Coordinates of C-alpha atoms and ligand atoms in Angstrom, one line a residue:
X71 CA 34.9 39.1 -56.2
X72 CA 31.3 40.5 -55.6
X73 CA 30.0 38.2 -58.4
X74 CA 31.5 35.2 -56.7
X75 CA 30.0 36.1 -53.3
X76 CA 26.6 36.7 -54.9
X77 CA 26.8 33.3 -56.5
X78 CA 27.7 31.7 -53.2
X79 CA 24.8 33.5 -51.4
X80 CA 22.4 32.4 -54.1
X81 CA 23.5 28.8 -53.8
X82 CA 23.1 28.8 -50.0
X83 CA 19.6 30.4 -50.2
X84 CA 18.6 27.9 -52.9
X85 CA 19.6 25.0 -50.6
X86 CA 17.8 26.4 -47.6
X87 CA 14.5 26.9 -49.6
X88 CA 14.8 23.6 -51.3
X89 CA 15.2 21.8 -47.9
X90 CA 12.3 23.8 -46.4
X91 CA 10.1 23.0 -49.3
X92 CA 10.5 19.2 -48.9
X93 CA 7.7 17.5 -46.9
X94 CA 8.9 16.5 -43.4
X95 CA 9.8 12.9 -43.5
X96 CA 7.5 10.9 -41.2
X97 CA 9.7 9.0 -38.7
X98 CA 9.7 5.2 -39.7
X99 CA 7.3 3.2 -37.6
X100 CA 9.1 0.5 -35.6
X101 CA 8.8 -3.1 -36.6
X102 CA 7.4 -5.3 -33.8
X103 CA 7.2 -9.1 -34.2
X104 CA 4.2 -10.6 -32.3
X105 CA 4.8 -14.2 -31.2
X106 CA 1.6 -16.0 -30.1
X107 CA 1.6 -19.0 -27.8
X108 CA -2.1 -19.3 -26.8
X109 CA -3.7 -18.6 -23.4
X110 CA -6.9 -16.7 -22.5
X111 CA -5.9 -13.7 -24.7
X112 CA -6.7 -16.1 -27.5
X113 CA -9.5 -17.8 -25.7
X114 CA -13.2 -18.0 -26.6
X115 CA -16.3 -18.5 -24.4
X116 CA -19.8 -19.6 -25.1
X117 CA -21.3 -16.2 -24.3
X118 CA -20.1 -12.6 -23.9
X119 CA -20.4 -13.0 -20.1
X120 CA -18.4 -16.2 -19.9
X121 CA -15.3 -15.3 -17.9
X122 CA -14.6 -18.8 -16.5
X123 CA -15.0 -22.2 -18.2
X124 CA -14.0 -20.8 -21.6
X125 CA -11.6 -22.5 -24.0
X126 CA -8.1 -20.9 -24.0
X127 CA -5.8 -21.0 -27.0
X128 CA -8.4 -21.0 -29.8
X129 CA -7.8 -17.7 -31.8
X130 CA -4.7 -17.5 -34.0
X131 CA -2.3 -14.6 -34.1
X132 CA -3.9 -13.1 -37.2
X133 CA -7.2 -12.9 -35.4
X134 CA -5.6 -11.2 -32.4
X135 CA -3.9 -8.6 -34.6
X136 CA -7.1 -8.1 -36.7
X137 CA -9.0 -7.3 -33.5
X138 CA -6.7 -4.3 -32.8
X139 CA -6.4 -2.2 -36.0
X140 CA -5.0 0.5 -33.8
X141 CA -1.7 -1.4 -33.7
X142 CA -0.9 0.2 -37.0
X143 CA -0.7 3.6 -35.3
X144 CA 2.3 2.4 -33.2
X145 CA 4.2 -0.2 -35.2
X146 CA 4.4 -2.3 -38.3
X147 CA 3.5 -5.7 -36.8
X148 CA 4.2 -9.2 -38.0
X149 CA 2.5 -12.3 -36.5
X150 CA 3.8 -15.8 -35.8
X151 CA 2.0 -18.6 -34.1
X152 CA 4.8 -20.3 -32.1
X153 CA 2.5 -22.5 -30.0
X154 CA -1.3 -22.7 -29.4
X155 CA -1.5 -23.9 -25.8
X156 CA -2.9 -23.0 -22.4
X157 CA 0.1 -22.0 -20.4
X158 CA -0.3 -24.6 -17.7
X159 CA 1.1 -26.9 -20.4
X160 CA 4.2 -24.8 -21.0
X161 CA 7.5 -26.7 -20.4
X162 CA 11.2 -25.8 -20.3
X163 CA 11.3 -27.3 -23.8
X164 CA 8.8 -24.6 -24.9
X165 CA 10.9 -22.0 -23.2
X166 CA 14.0 -23.0 -25.2
X167 CA 12.1 -23.0 -28.5
X168 CA 10.5 -19.6 -27.8
X169 CA 13.8 -18.0 -26.6
X170 CA 15.7 -19.2 -29.7
X171 CA 13.0 -17.6 -31.9
X172 CA 13.2 -14.3 -29.9
X173 CA 17.0 -14.2 -30.2
X174 CA 16.8 -14.9 -33.9
X175 CA 14.3 -12.1 -34.4
X176 CA 16.1 -9.5 -32.3
X177 CA 19.3 -10.2 -34.2
X178 CA 17.6 -8.8 -37.3
X179 CA 18.1 -5.1 -38.2
X180 CA 14.5 -5.0 -39.3
X181 CA 13.0 -6.0 -35.9
X182 CA 12.9 -3.3 -33.2
X183 CA 11.0 -5.3 -30.6
X184 CA 9.1 -8.4 -29.8
X185 CA 5.7 -8.9 -28.1
X186 CA 4.7 -12.3 -26.9
X187 CA 1.0 -13.3 -26.2
X188 CA 0.9 -16.0 -23.5
X189 CA -1.4 -17.6 -21.0
X190 CA -1.3 -16.0 -17.6
X191 CA -0.9 -19.1 -15.5
X192 CA 2.9 -19.5 -16.1
X193 CA 3.6 -16.2 -17.9
X194 CA 5.9 -15.1 -15.1
X195 CA 8.1 -18.1 -15.5
X196 CA 8.5 -17.7 -19.2
X197 CA 9.1 -14.0 -18.8
X198 CA 11.9 -14.6 -16.2
X199 CA 13.5 -17.4 -18.4
X200 CA 13.6 -15.0 -21.3
X201 CA 14.9 -12.2 -19.1
X202 CA 17.9 -14.5 -18.4
X203 CA 18.6 -15.8 -21.9
X204 CA 17.6 -13.0 -24.4
X205 CA 20.9 -11.6 -25.7
X206 CA 19.9 -8.2 -26.9
X207 CA 18.6 -5.0 -25.2
X208 CA 15.7 -4.5 -27.7
X209 CA 12.3 -4.6 -25.9
X210 CA 10.7 -7.9 -25.2
X211 CA 7.2 -7.7 -23.7
X212 CA 4.9 -10.5 -22.6
X213 CA 1.2 -10.0 -22.5
X214 CA -1.9 -12.0 -21.6
X215 CA -5.5 -11.5 -20.6
X216 CA -7.7 -12.4 -17.8
X217 CA -10.9 -12.4 -19.9
X218 CA -11.4 -14.4 -23.1
X219 CA -11.6 -12.5 -26.4
X220 CA -15.3 -13.0 -26.6
X221 CA -16.2 -11.5 -23.3
X222 CA -17.7 -8.1 -22.5
X223 CA -14.8 -5.6 -21.8
X224 CA -12.2 -8.2 -22.8
X225 CA -8.9 -6.9 -21.6
X226 CA -6.9 -8.6 -24.3
X227 CA -7.1 -6.0 -27.1
X228 CA -6.0 -3.1 -24.9
X229 CA -3.3 -5.2 -23.3
X230 CA -2.0 -6.2 -26.7
X231 CA -2.1 -2.6 -28.0
X232 CA -0.1 -1.5 -24.9
X233 CA 2.4 -4.4 -25.2
X234 CA 3.1 -3.6 -28.8
X235 CA 3.4 0.1 -28.1
X236 CA 5.8 -0.7 -25.3
X237 CA 7.8 -3.0 -27.5
X238 CA 8.0 -0.3 -30.1
X239 CA 9.2 2.3 -27.7
X240 CA 12.9 3.2 -27.8
X241 CA 12.6 4.1 -24.1
X242 CA 11.8 0.4 -23.3
X243 CA 15.2 -0.8 -24.5
X244 CA 17.7 -2.1 -22.0
X245 CA 15.1 -2.6 -19.2
X246 CA 15.0 -6.4 -19.3
X247 CA 12.0 -8.5 -20.3
X248 CA 8.7 -6.9 -19.2
X249 CA 5.1 -7.9 -18.6
X250 CA 2.6 -5.3 -19.8
X251 CA -1.0 -5.8 -18.6
X252 CA -3.7 -3.6 -17.1
X253 CA -1.8 -0.5 -18.1
X254 CA 1.1 -1.5 -15.9
X255 CA 4.7 -2.3 -16.9
X256 CA 6.3 -4.9 -14.6
X257 CA 9.8 -6.4 -14.6
X258 CA 10.0 -10.1 -15.5
X259 CA 12.0 -10.9 -12.4
X260 CA 9.6 -9.2 -9.9
X261 CA 6.2 -9.8 -11.3
X262 CA 3.8 -12.5 -10.2
X263 CA 0.2 -13.5 -10.7
X264 CA -1.5 -12.4 -7.4
X265 CA -5.1 -13.2 -8.1
X266 CA -6.8 -16.1 -9.9
X267 CA -9.4 -14.0 -11.6
X268 CA -9.0 -10.1 -11.5
X269 CA -7.7 -7.9 -14.3
X270 CA -5.0 -6.4 -12.1
X271 CA -3.6 -9.7 -11.1
X272 CA 0.0 -9.1 -12.3
X273 CA 1.9 -7.2 -9.7
X274 CA 5.3 -6.9 -8.0
X275 CA 3.8 -6.7 -4.5
X276 CA 6.9 -5.4 -2.7
X277 CA 8.9 -3.6 -5.4
X278 CA 6.1 -2.2 -7.5
X279 CA 5.9 -1.8 -11.3
X280 CA 8.6 -0.4 -13.5
X281 CA 6.1 2.1 -14.9
X282 CA 2.7 2.6 -16.5
X283 CA 1.2 2.9 -20.0
X284 CA -1.0 5.9 -20.7
X285 CA -2.6 6.3 -24.1
X286 CA 0.0 3.9 -25.6
X287 CA 3.0 5.8 -24.1
X288 CA 5.2 4.3 -21.4
X289 CA 6.3 6.2 -18.3
X290 CA 9.0 4.6 -16.2
X291 CA 9.6 5.3 -12.5
X292 CA 12.3 2.7 -11.7
X293 CA 14.8 0.3 -13.2
X294 CA 15.7 -3.2 -11.9
X295 CA 19.1 -3.6 -10.1
X296 CA 19.6 -7.2 -11.3
X297 CA 21.4 -8.4 -14.4
X298 CA 19.3 -9.4 -17.4
X299 CA 19.3 -9.9 -21.2
X300 CA 22.4 -8.5 -22.8
X301 CA 24.3 -8.8 -19.5
X302 CA 23.4 -12.4 -19.0
X303 CA 26.1 -15.2 -18.8
X304 CA 23.6 -17.9 -19.7
X305 CA 23.8 -19.2 -23.3
X306 CA 21.0 -21.6 -24.5
X307 CA 22.8 -22.0 -27.9
X308 CA 24.3 -25.4 -27.3
X309 CA 21.5 -26.7 -25.0
X310 CA 19.2 -29.4 -26.3
X311 CA 17.5 -30.2 -22.9
X312 CA 17.5 -28.1 -19.7
X313 CA 18.4 -29.7 -16.4
X314 CA 15.4 -31.1 -14.5
X315 CA 14.6 -29.0 -11.4
X316 CA 11.6 -29.7 -9.1
X317 CA 9.8 -27.6 -6.4
X318 CA 8.7 -29.1 -3.1
X319 CA 6.0 -27.3 -1.1
X320 CA 6.3 -27.5 2.7
X321 CA 3.3 -27.6 5.0
X322 CA 2.4 -29.0 8.4
X323 CA 3.4 -32.7 8.3
X324 CA 4.8 -32.6 4.7
X325 CA 7.7 -34.8 5.8
X326 CA 10.1 -36.1 3.2
X327 CA 8.0 -38.0 0.7
X328 CA 7.9 -35.4 -2.0
X329 CA 11.6 -34.8 -1.7
X330 CA 12.5 -38.5 -2.0
X331 CA 10.2 -38.7 -5.0
X332 CA 12.0 -35.8 -6.7
X333 CA 15.4 -37.6 -6.0
X334 CA 14.0 -40.8 -7.4
X335 CA 12.8 -38.9 -10.5
X336 CA 16.4 -37.9 -11.3
X337 CA 16.2 -34.1 -10.7
X338 CA 19.5 -32.2 -10.6
X339 CA 18.1 -29.5 -8.4
X340 CA 15.4 -29.1 -5.8
X341 CA 13.8 -25.8 -4.7
X342 CA 12.3 -26.2 -1.3
X343 CA 9.4 -23.8 -0.8
X344 CA 9.7 -23.8 3.0
X345 CA 7.5 -22.3 5.6
X346 CA 8.4 -18.9 7.0
X347 CA 11.9 -17.7 6.2
X348 CA 12.6 -20.9 4.3
X349 CA 12.4 -23.2 7.4
X350 CA 13.2 -26.9 7.1
X351 CA 11.3 -29.5 9.1
X352 CA 13.5 -32.2 10.7
X353 CA 12.3 -34.7 8.1
X354 CA 12.7 -32.4 5.1
X355 CA 16.2 -31.4 6.3
X356 CA 17.3 -35.0 6.5
X357 CA 15.9 -35.7 3.0
X358 CA 17.6 -32.7 1.5
X359 CA 20.9 -33.5 3.1
X360 CA 20.6 -36.9 1.5
X361 CA 19.7 -35.3 -1.8
X362 CA 22.7 -33.0 -1.5
X363 CA 25.0 -36.0 -0.9
X364 CA 23.9 -37.3 -4.2
X365 CA 25.0 -34.1 -6.0
X366 CA 21.5 -32.5 -6.2
X367 CA 21.7 -28.8 -5.7
X368 CA 19.2 -27.6 -3.0
X369 CA 17.8 -24.0 -2.9
X370 CA 15.9 -22.8 0.1
X371 CA 13.0 -20.7 -0.9
X372 CA 9.8 -19.8 0.9
X373 CA 6.1 -20.4 0.3
X374 CA 5.5 -16.9 1.8
X375 CA 4.8 -14.4 -1.0
X376 CA 6.9 -11.6 0.3
X377 CA 10.4 -11.1 1.8
X378 CA 13.8 -12.6 1.4
X379 CA 15.1 -16.0 2.5
X380 CA 18.3 -15.1 4.4
X381 CA 21.3 -17.3 3.9
X382 CA 22.3 -19.1 7.1
X383 CA 19.0 -17.8 8.7
X384 CA 16.6 -20.7 9.4
X385 CA 19.3 -23.2 8.3
X386 CA 23.1 -23.3 8.3
X387 CA 23.5 -23.1 4.5
X388 CA 27.3 -23.0 4.8
X389 CA 27.3 -26.3 6.7
X390 CA 24.6 -27.9 4.6
X391 CA 26.0 -26.6 1.3
X392 CA 22.6 -25.2 0.3
X393 CA 21.7 -22.1 -1.6
X394 CA 19.3 -19.3 -0.4
X395 CA 16.8 -18.0 -2.9
X396 CA 17.1 -14.3 -2.0
X397 CA 13.7 -12.8 -2.7
X398 CA 12.8 -15.0 -5.6
X399 CA 9.5 -17.0 -5.4
X400 CA 9.9 -20.8 -5.7
X401 CA 8.8 -20.8 -9.3
X402 CA 11.3 -18.0 -10.2
X403 CA 14.1 -19.7 -8.2
X404 CA 13.5 -22.8 -10.2
X405 CA 14.0 -20.9 -13.5
X406 CA 17.3 -19.4 -12.2
X407 CA 18.5 -22.8 -10.8
X408 CA 17.7 -24.5 -14.1
X409 CA 19.9 -22.1 -16.0
X410 CA 22.6 -22.1 -13.3
X411 CA 22.9 -25.8 -13.6
X412 CA 23.8 -25.4 -17.3
X413 CA 26.9 -23.5 -16.1
X414 CA 27.9 -25.1 -12.8
X415 CA 27.0 -27.4 -9.9
X416 CA 29.1 -25.3 -7.5
X417 CA 26.8 -24.0 -4.9
X418 CA 29.0 -21.0 -4.1
X419 CA 28.9 -19.9 -7.8
X420 CA 25.2 -20.6 -7.8
X421 CA 24.6 -18.5 -4.7
X422 CA 26.5 -15.7 -6.5
X423 CA 24.1 -16.0 -9.4
X424 CA 21.1 -15.6 -7.0
X425 CA 22.8 -12.3 -5.8
X426 CA 23.4 -11.0 -9.4
X427 CA 20.2 -12.0 -11.3
Ligands
DGL701 N1 -5.4 -21.8 -19.0 C1 -4.8 -20.5 -18.5 C2 -3.5 -20.2 -19.3 O1 -3.5 -20.4 -20.5 C3 -5.8 -19.4 -18.7 C4 -5.4 -18.2 -18.0 C5 -5.0 -17.1 -18.9 O2 -4.4 -17.3 -19.9 O3 -5.3 -16.0 -18.5 O4 -2.6 -19.6 -18.6

């Protein structure tokens, strides 16, 4: 009996020492796919002090990655040049192509997150579109720069490092598509470009950032309350072309010309960026009622950067059969209405979507 116990004890000790002797296995670095689309982050200027008048979308994704060797500390990165354009030239067709590629990559077990380099002019629109159509909860992070790669203190390299570090972070999963620039982490739904030139331009003025990046590590302080990514009802799979939706800006004396032009152009939805709380001038209201009678869905938004457009506030939306934009900017309301129209033209269902997403 003693011999048996001695043998057992020896076996246990041998196992313990053999495990202890093995070198600790380094945790696997996450795999992050970098999708490049152009913009200032890939821009080049004539001199190191050129911060306007440079050429956007000139450096390829390999050059962007090579400029930040520190990426290897946080992830195994792969690079793919999806487009090479200034983002003022982005279209819903580009959104569809990019979203399909993101969903393909996220479906792979060997991809842990995606970082997308993008021009800043329309970055917030692409980010919100992806927020509404990406099907997985793995991190998707958009990043740009306000200074070209050739400039003194270019912000692109650190922005790219932070974006990849965020996309590699397990803590970033399930938080929706994010925008990571200037050490801040913003929600795709809330963020907007607030300044034409400064490095801190991307903000969520009323709701604030989701969190911050410090030495490549994310700290989160809040989560969004709206549906996104894996909870989305929108499916771009069968879609070849997104419904056309236009935005009309209201101003003193704007009348109905732009609205009538949108109707003539064959849009299926119009976002009216009204004054104040989404107010409609007499002429605009008449034109929008006519548009609605032709089956065009009308969303009342506001040109005012903050606040919410209240349903049945400045207009009787129930009677007019219009939709109120909640607190979405006109450009974000257009993204949501575009996708809503792939599901329904029922304004009550669409108003529900503006309350959920
Ligand atoms: N042409 C603008 C764009 O590509 C440059 C602005 C930028 O990327 O920061 O969005």
